[in-house]
PDB file of C-alpha atoms in Angstrom:
ATOM      1  CA  MET A   5       4.604 -26.840  71.300  1.00 55.00           C
ATOM      2  CA  ILE A   6       6.848 -28.157  68.567  1.00 60.00           C
ATOM      3  CA  ASN A   7       4.132 -27.733  65.983  1.00 70.00           C
ATOM      4  CA  LYS A   8       3.610 -24.048  66.848  1.00 70.00           C
ATOM      5  CA  LYS A   9       7.383 -23.394  66.671  1.00 69.00           C
ATOM      6  CA  MET A  10       7.611 -25.112  63.285  1.00 68.00           C
ATOM      7  CA  ILE A  11       4.623 -23.172  61.972  1.00 71.00           C
ATOM      8  CA  ARG A  12       6.157 -19.864  63.132  1.00 72.00           C
ATOM      9  CA  MET A  13       9.478 -20.832  61.578  1.00 72.00           C
ATOM     10  CA  LYS A  14       7.810 -21.739  58.267  1.00 75.00           C
ATOM     11  CA  LYS A  15       5.861 -18.473  58.309  1.00 77.00           C
ATOM     12  CA  LYS A  16       9.054 -16.553  59.038  1.00 77.00           C
ATOM     13  CA  ASN A  17      10.934 -18.298  56.206  1.00 78.00           C
ATOM     14  CA  LEU A  18       8.006 -17.749  53.849  1.00 79.00           C
ATOM     15  CA  CYS A  19       7.841 -14.048  54.746  1.00 78.00           C
ATOM     16  CA  LEU A  20      11.604 -13.673  54.250  1.00 79.00           C
ATOM     17  CA  ALA A  21      11.394 -15.400  50.836  1.00 79.00           C
ATOM     18  CA  ALA A  22       8.494 -13.168  49.784  1.00 79.00           C
ATOM     19  CA  ALA A  23      10.401 -10.054  50.909  1.00 79.00           C
ATOM     20  CA  ALA A  24      13.519 -11.156  49.004  1.00 78.00           C
ATOM     21  CA  LEU A  25      11.451 -11.820  45.852  1.00 76.00           C
ATOM     22  CA  THR A  26       9.751  -8.408  46.128  1.00 78.00           C
ATOM     23  CA  LEU A  27      13.126  -6.703  46.601  1.00 74.00           C
ATOM     24  CA  ALA A  28      14.630  -8.508  43.592  1.00 72.00           C
ATOM     25  CA  MET A  29      11.657  -7.577  41.395  1.00 72.00           C
ATOM     26  CA  GLY A  30      11.804  -3.978  42.561  1.00 69.00           C
ATOM     27  CA  VAL A  31      15.460  -3.692  41.602  1.00 68.00           C
ATOM     28  CA  SER A  32      14.861  -5.077  38.075  1.00 68.00           C
ATOM     29  CA  VAL A  33      11.777  -2.912  37.414  1.00 68.00           C
ATOM     30  CA  GLY A  34      13.902   0.246  37.519  1.00 66.00           C
ATOM     31  CA  GLY A  35      16.154  -1.010  34.705  1.00 67.00           C
ATOM     32  CA  ALA A  36      13.212  -2.130  32.609  1.00 65.00           C
ATOM     33  CA  MET A  37      11.451   1.221  33.053  1.00 65.00           C
ATOM     34  CA  ALA A  38      14.653   3.050  32.092  1.00 65.00           C
ATOM     35  CA  TYR A  39      14.880   0.945  28.922  1.00 60.00           C
ATOM     36  CA  PHE A  40      11.281   1.623  27.874  1.00 58.00           C
ATOM     37  CA  THR A  41      11.399   5.346  28.608  1.00 58.00           C
ATOM     38  CA  THR A  42      14.709   5.694  26.758  1.00 53.00           C
ATOM     39  CA  TYR A  43      13.745   3.755  23.610  1.00 50.00           C
ATOM     40  CA  ALA A  44       9.954   4.035  23.407  1.00 48.00           C
ATOM     41  CA  ALA A  45       9.588   7.796  23.750  1.00 49.00           C
ATOM     42  CA  ALA A  46       8.623   9.795  20.667  1.00 54.00           C
ATOM     43  CA  SER A  47       8.011  13.433  20.071  1.00 55.00           C
ATOM     44  CA  GLY A  48       6.811  15.606  17.233  1.00 55.00           C
ATOM     45  CA  GLY A  49       5.007  14.471  14.150  1.00 56.00           C
ATOM     46  CA  ALA A  50       4.302  15.320  10.575  1.00 54.00           C
ATOM     47  CA  SER A  51       1.134  15.196   8.576  1.00 50.00           C
ATOM     48  CA  LEU A  52       1.535  13.841   5.053  1.00 50.00           C
ATOM     49  CA  SER A  53      -1.123  14.232   2.394  1.00 53.00           C
ATOM     50  CA  LEU A  54      -0.301  12.889  -1.038  1.00 53.00           C
ATOM     51  CA  GLY A  55      -3.317  14.696  -2.469  1.00 52.00           C
ATOM     52  CA  ASN A  56      -4.485  12.280  -5.117  1.00 51.00           C
ATOM     53  CA  THR A  57      -6.761   9.353  -4.621  1.00 58.00           C
ATOM     54  CA  VAL A  58      -7.703   7.205  -7.547  1.00 60.00           C
ATOM     55  CA  THR A  59     -10.221   4.402  -7.391  1.00 61.00           C
ATOM     56  CA  VAL A  60     -11.461   1.659  -9.637  1.00 57.00           C
ATOM     57  CA  PRO A  61     -15.153   2.008  -8.811  1.00 53.00           C
ATOM     58  CA  GLU A  62     -16.295  -1.134 -10.481  1.00 62.00           C
ATOM     59  CA  GLU A  63     -14.865  -3.788 -12.741  1.00 71.00           C
ATOM     60  CA  GLN A  64     -17.615  -5.311 -14.814  1.00 77.00           C
ATOM     61  CA  VAL A  65     -16.995  -8.588 -16.613  1.00 78.00           C
ATOM     62  CA  VAL A  66     -19.094  -9.159 -19.732  1.00 77.00           C
ATOM     63  CA  ASP A  67     -18.324 -11.803 -22.393  1.00 80.00           C
ATOM     64  CA  TRP A  68     -14.859 -12.601 -20.967  1.00 80.00           C
ATOM     65  CA  THR A  69     -13.911  -8.900 -20.944  1.00 86.00           C
ATOM     66  CA  LYS A  70     -13.206  -6.739 -17.889  1.00 87.00           C
ATOM     67  CA  HIS A  71     -14.439  -3.160 -18.301  1.00 90.00           C
ATOM     68  CA  VAL A  72     -12.227  -0.907 -16.144  1.00 90.00           C
ATOM     69  CA  THR A  73     -12.901   2.777 -15.435  1.00 89.00           C
ATOM     70  CA  ILE A  74     -10.528   4.781 -13.224  1.00 89.00           C
ATOM     71  CA  GLN A  75     -11.904   7.728 -11.220  1.00 88.00           C
ATOM     72  CA  ASN A  76      -9.793  10.488  -9.657  1.00 86.00           C
ATOM     73  CA  THR A  77     -11.478  11.093  -6.294  1.00 84.00           C
ATOM     74  CA  GLY A  78      -8.615  13.272  -5.032  1.00 82.00           C
ATOM     75  CA  ASP A  79      -8.099  17.005  -5.154  1.00 83.00           C
ATOM     76  CA  VAL A  80      -5.253  17.217  -7.732  1.00 85.00           C
ATOM     77  CA  ASP A  81      -5.009  16.284 -11.408  1.00 88.00           C
ATOM     78  CA  CYS A  82      -3.095  13.078 -12.071  1.00 89.00           C
ATOM     79  CA  PHE A  83      -1.936  10.531 -14.611  1.00 91.00           C
ATOM     80  CA  VAL A  84      -2.959   6.871 -14.292  1.00 91.00           C
ATOM     81  CA  ARG A  85      -1.672   3.511 -15.466  1.00 91.00           C
ATOM     82  CA  VAL A  86      -3.149   0.012 -15.309  1.00 91.00           C
ATOM     83  CA  ARG A  87      -1.776  -3.506 -15.433  1.00 91.00           C
ATOM     84  CA  ALA A  88      -3.641  -6.803 -15.287  1.00 89.00           C
ATOM     85  CA  PHE A  89      -2.246 -10.001 -13.810  1.00 87.00           C
ATOM     86  CA  ALA A  90      -3.504 -13.514 -14.454  1.00 83.00           C
ATOM     87  CA  GLY A  91      -1.967 -16.905 -13.864  1.00 76.00           C
ATOM     88  CA  GLU A  92       1.088 -17.809 -15.933  1.00 76.00           C
ATOM     89  CA  LYS A  93      -1.105 -19.885 -18.216  1.00 75.00           C
ATOM     90  CA  TYR A  94      -3.445 -16.953 -18.952  1.00 74.00           C
ATOM     91  CA  GLN A  95      -1.191 -13.851 -18.849  1.00 77.00           C
ATOM     92  CA  ASP A  96      -0.337 -13.981 -22.565  1.00 77.00           C
ATOM     93  CA  GLY A  97      -4.036 -14.347 -23.420  1.00 80.00           C
ATOM     94  CA  LEU A  98      -4.936 -10.887 -22.089  1.00 87.00           C
ATOM     95  CA  THR A  99      -5.722  -8.140 -24.623  1.00 89.00           C
ATOM     96  CA  TYR A 100      -6.221  -4.424 -24.002  1.00 92.00           C
ATOM     97  CA  ALA A 101      -8.499  -2.115 -25.995  1.00 92.00           C
ATOM     98  CA  ASP A 102     -10.279   1.226 -25.784  1.00 93.00           C
ATOM     99  CA  ASP A 103     -12.469   3.236 -28.154  1.00 92.00           C
ATOM    100  CA  ASN A 104     -10.360   6.375 -28.684  1.00 93.00           C
ATOM    101  CA  GLY A 105      -6.760   5.123 -28.484  1.00 93.00           C
ATOM    102  CA  LYS A 106      -6.025   6.958 -25.218  1.00 95.00           C
ATOM    103  CA  TRP A 107      -4.551   3.839 -23.529  1.00 95.00           C
ATOM    104  CA  SER A 108      -1.119   2.740 -24.784  1.00 94.00           C
ATOM    105  CA  PRO A 109       1.267  -0.020 -23.677  1.00 94.00           C
ATOM    106  CA  GLY A 110       4.508   0.788 -21.915  1.00 92.00           C
ATOM    107  CA  GLU A 111       7.693  -1.275 -21.862  1.00 91.00           C
ATOM    108  CA  ASP A 112       7.035  -2.197 -18.219  1.00 91.00           C
ATOM    109  CA  GLY A 113       3.751  -4.036 -18.889  1.00 90.00           C
ATOM    110  CA  TYR A 114       1.511  -1.157 -17.779  1.00 93.00           C
ATOM    111  CA  TYR A 115      -1.036   0.564 -19.999  1.00 94.00           C
ATOM    112  CA  TYR A 116      -0.809   4.351 -19.694  1.00 95.00           C
ATOM    113  CA  TYR A 117      -3.696   6.785 -20.091  1.00 94.00           C
ATOM    114  CA  SER A 118      -2.459   9.655 -22.284  1.00 94.00           C
ATOM    115  CA  ASP A 119      -4.603  12.461 -20.829  1.00 94.00           C
ATOM    116  CA  VAL A 120      -4.521  14.077 -17.418  1.00 93.00           C
ATOM    117  CA  VAL A 121      -7.394  12.810 -15.256  1.00 92.00           C
ATOM    118  CA  PRO A 122      -8.755  15.928 -13.557  1.00 91.00           C
ATOM    119  CA  ALA A 123      -9.748  15.965  -9.891  1.00 87.00           C
ATOM    120  CA  GLY A 124     -13.262  14.548  -9.762  1.00 88.00           C
ATOM    121  CA  GLY A 125     -12.967  13.196 -13.334  1.00 91.00           C
ATOM    122  CA  GLU A 126     -12.433   9.761 -14.789  1.00 90.00           C
ATOM    123  CA  ALA A 127     -10.394   8.086 -17.508  1.00 92.00           C
ATOM    124  CA  GLU A 128     -12.082   6.486 -20.485  1.00 93.00           C
ATOM    125  CA  GLU A 129     -12.918   2.814 -20.166  1.00 92.00           C
ATOM    126  CA  LEU A 130     -10.194   0.234 -20.739  1.00 92.00           C
ATOM    127  CA  ARG A 131     -11.319  -3.230 -21.796  1.00 92.00           C
ATOM    128  CA  ILE A 132      -9.162  -6.183 -20.802  1.00 89.00           C
ATOM    129  CA  GLY A 133     -10.089  -9.262 -22.827  1.00 86.00           C
ATOM    130  CA  ILE A 134      -9.434 -12.780 -21.629  1.00 81.00           C
ATOM    131  CA  ASN A 135      -8.765 -14.919 -24.734  1.00 78.00           C
ATOM    132  CA  ASN A 136      -7.609 -18.287 -23.382  1.00 60.00           C
ATOM    133  CA  MET A 137     -11.002 -19.968 -22.836  1.00 63.00           C
ATOM    134  CA  ASP A 138     -10.074 -23.571 -23.583  1.00 67.00           C
ATOM    135  CA  SER A 139      -9.299 -24.308 -19.923  1.00 65.00           C
ATOM    136  CA  GLU A 140     -11.684 -25.849 -17.416  1.00 69.00           C
ATOM    137  CA  GLU A 141      -9.756 -24.397 -14.441  1.00 69.00           C
ATOM    138  CA  SER A 142     -10.948 -21.315 -12.576  1.00 71.00           C
ATOM    139  CA  PHE A 143      -8.659 -18.289 -12.469  1.00 71.00           C
ATOM    140  CA  ASN A 144      -8.595 -14.622 -11.475  1.00 78.00           C
ATOM    141  CA  VAL A 145      -7.582 -11.555 -13.415  1.00 82.00           C
ATOM    142  CA  ILE A 146      -6.339  -8.903 -10.993  1.00 85.00           C
ATOM    143  CA  VAL A 147      -6.223  -5.273 -12.133  1.00 87.00           C
ATOM    144  CA  VAL A 148      -3.650  -2.975 -10.506  1.00 87.00           C
ATOM    145  CA  GLN A 149      -3.858   0.767 -11.057  1.00 87.00           C
ATOM    146  CA  GLU A 150      -1.383   3.451 -10.049  1.00 87.00           C
ATOM    147  CA  SER A 151      -1.418   7.226 -10.232  1.00 87.00           C
ATOM    148  CA  THR A 152       1.027  10.103 -10.005  1.00 87.00           C
ATOM    149  CA  PRO A 153       0.266  13.828  -9.721  1.00 88.00           C
ATOM    150  CA  ALA A 154       0.364  15.781 -12.971  1.00 89.00           C
ATOM    151  CA  LEU A 155       3.502  17.949 -13.115  1.00 89.00           C
ATOM    152  CA  TYR A 156       3.935  20.896 -15.479  1.00 90.00           C
ATOM    153  CA  ASP A 157       6.997  22.108 -17.392  1.00 91.00           C
ATOM    154  CA  GLU A 158       7.948  25.777 -18.033  1.00 93.00           C
ATOM    155  CA  GLN A 159       5.555  25.967 -21.004  1.00 94.00           C
ATOM    156  CA  GLY A 160       2.656  24.627 -18.925  1.00 91.00           C
ATOM    157  CA  ASN A 161       2.607  21.176 -20.552  1.00 92.00           C
ATOM    158  CA  PRO A 162       1.617  18.352 -18.202  1.00 92.00           C
ATOM    159  CA  TYR A 163       3.850  15.317 -17.748  1.00 92.00           C
ATOM    160  CA  ALA A 164       4.018  12.285 -15.458  1.00 89.00           C
ATOM    161  CA  ASP A 165       7.032  11.352 -13.330  1.00 89.00           C
ATOM    162  CA  TRP A 166       6.526   7.665 -12.466  1.00 88.00           C
ATOM    163  CA  ASN A 167       9.892   7.552 -10.633  1.00 85.00           C
ATOM    164  CA  ARG A 168       9.012  10.317  -8.190  1.00 76.00           C
ATOM    165  CA  VAL A 169      10.121   9.346  -4.657  1.00 65.00           C
ATOM    166  CA  MET A 170       8.981  11.022  -1.457  1.00 55.00           C
ATOM    167  CA  ASP A 171      11.872  11.736   0.935  1.00 54.00           C
ATOM    168  CA  SER A 172      10.635  11.531   4.523  1.00 49.00           C
ATOM    169  CA  SER A 173      14.020  11.861   6.268  1.00 52.00           C
ATOM    170  CA  GLU A 174      13.416  15.562   6.932  1.00 49.00           C
ATOM    171  CA  THR A 175      10.706  17.318   8.913  1.00 48.00           C
ATOM    172  CA  VAL A 176       9.582  18.944   5.654  1.00 47.00           C
ATOM    173  CA  TYR A 177       8.773  16.420   2.954  1.00 46.00           C
ATOM    174  CA  THR A 178      10.443  17.076  -0.391  1.00 49.00           C
ATOM    175  CA  GLU A 179      11.085  15.235  -3.592  1.00 53.00           C
ATOM    176  CA  GLU A 180      14.316  13.267  -3.713  1.00 55.00           C
ATOM    177  CA  GLY A 181      17.196  15.503  -4.756  1.00 53.00           C
ATOM    178  CA  GLU A 182      15.521  18.787  -3.711  1.00 52.00           C
ATOM    179  CA  GLU A 183      16.566  20.838  -0.689  1.00 50.00           C
ATOM    180  CA  GLY A 184      13.982  20.940   2.153  1.00 44.00           C
TER     181      GLY A 184
END
């Protein structure tokens, strides 16, 4: 008889503990749900298309020279620039050349293509020579290219604005300094 009473008492205590735990969890779930619905909700949206896509289709290396051709696969005309990076030991050994003098160095280390690259067109080849060959170590030469849409002045002359910043703080995206 004592065993049955003890079993009932243990079951009763266990049921009361389970009910108290369920009640405590239920009370805290409401606060957590309020937090997530207050801070995780989002509405609206904006579609952003920058309009120009430029790719380096293939970098061929022949006789310690990288042959780089930039293609404009976007739907707007653009200007392009290129910069190559190598290890500290090799950076000064890089040389840049092209056949028609359309690539020129800038003060920031980039080489700028002088002509507008039309949508669907490509820039002339830029050759990046690697002159420091007296090392036995392996190394990489990484080519970074950037583009910016071609802008036009009042006379219709194209120019590049490499400092152009997109302001996304408004629903309508504008250039920095313009009213949306």
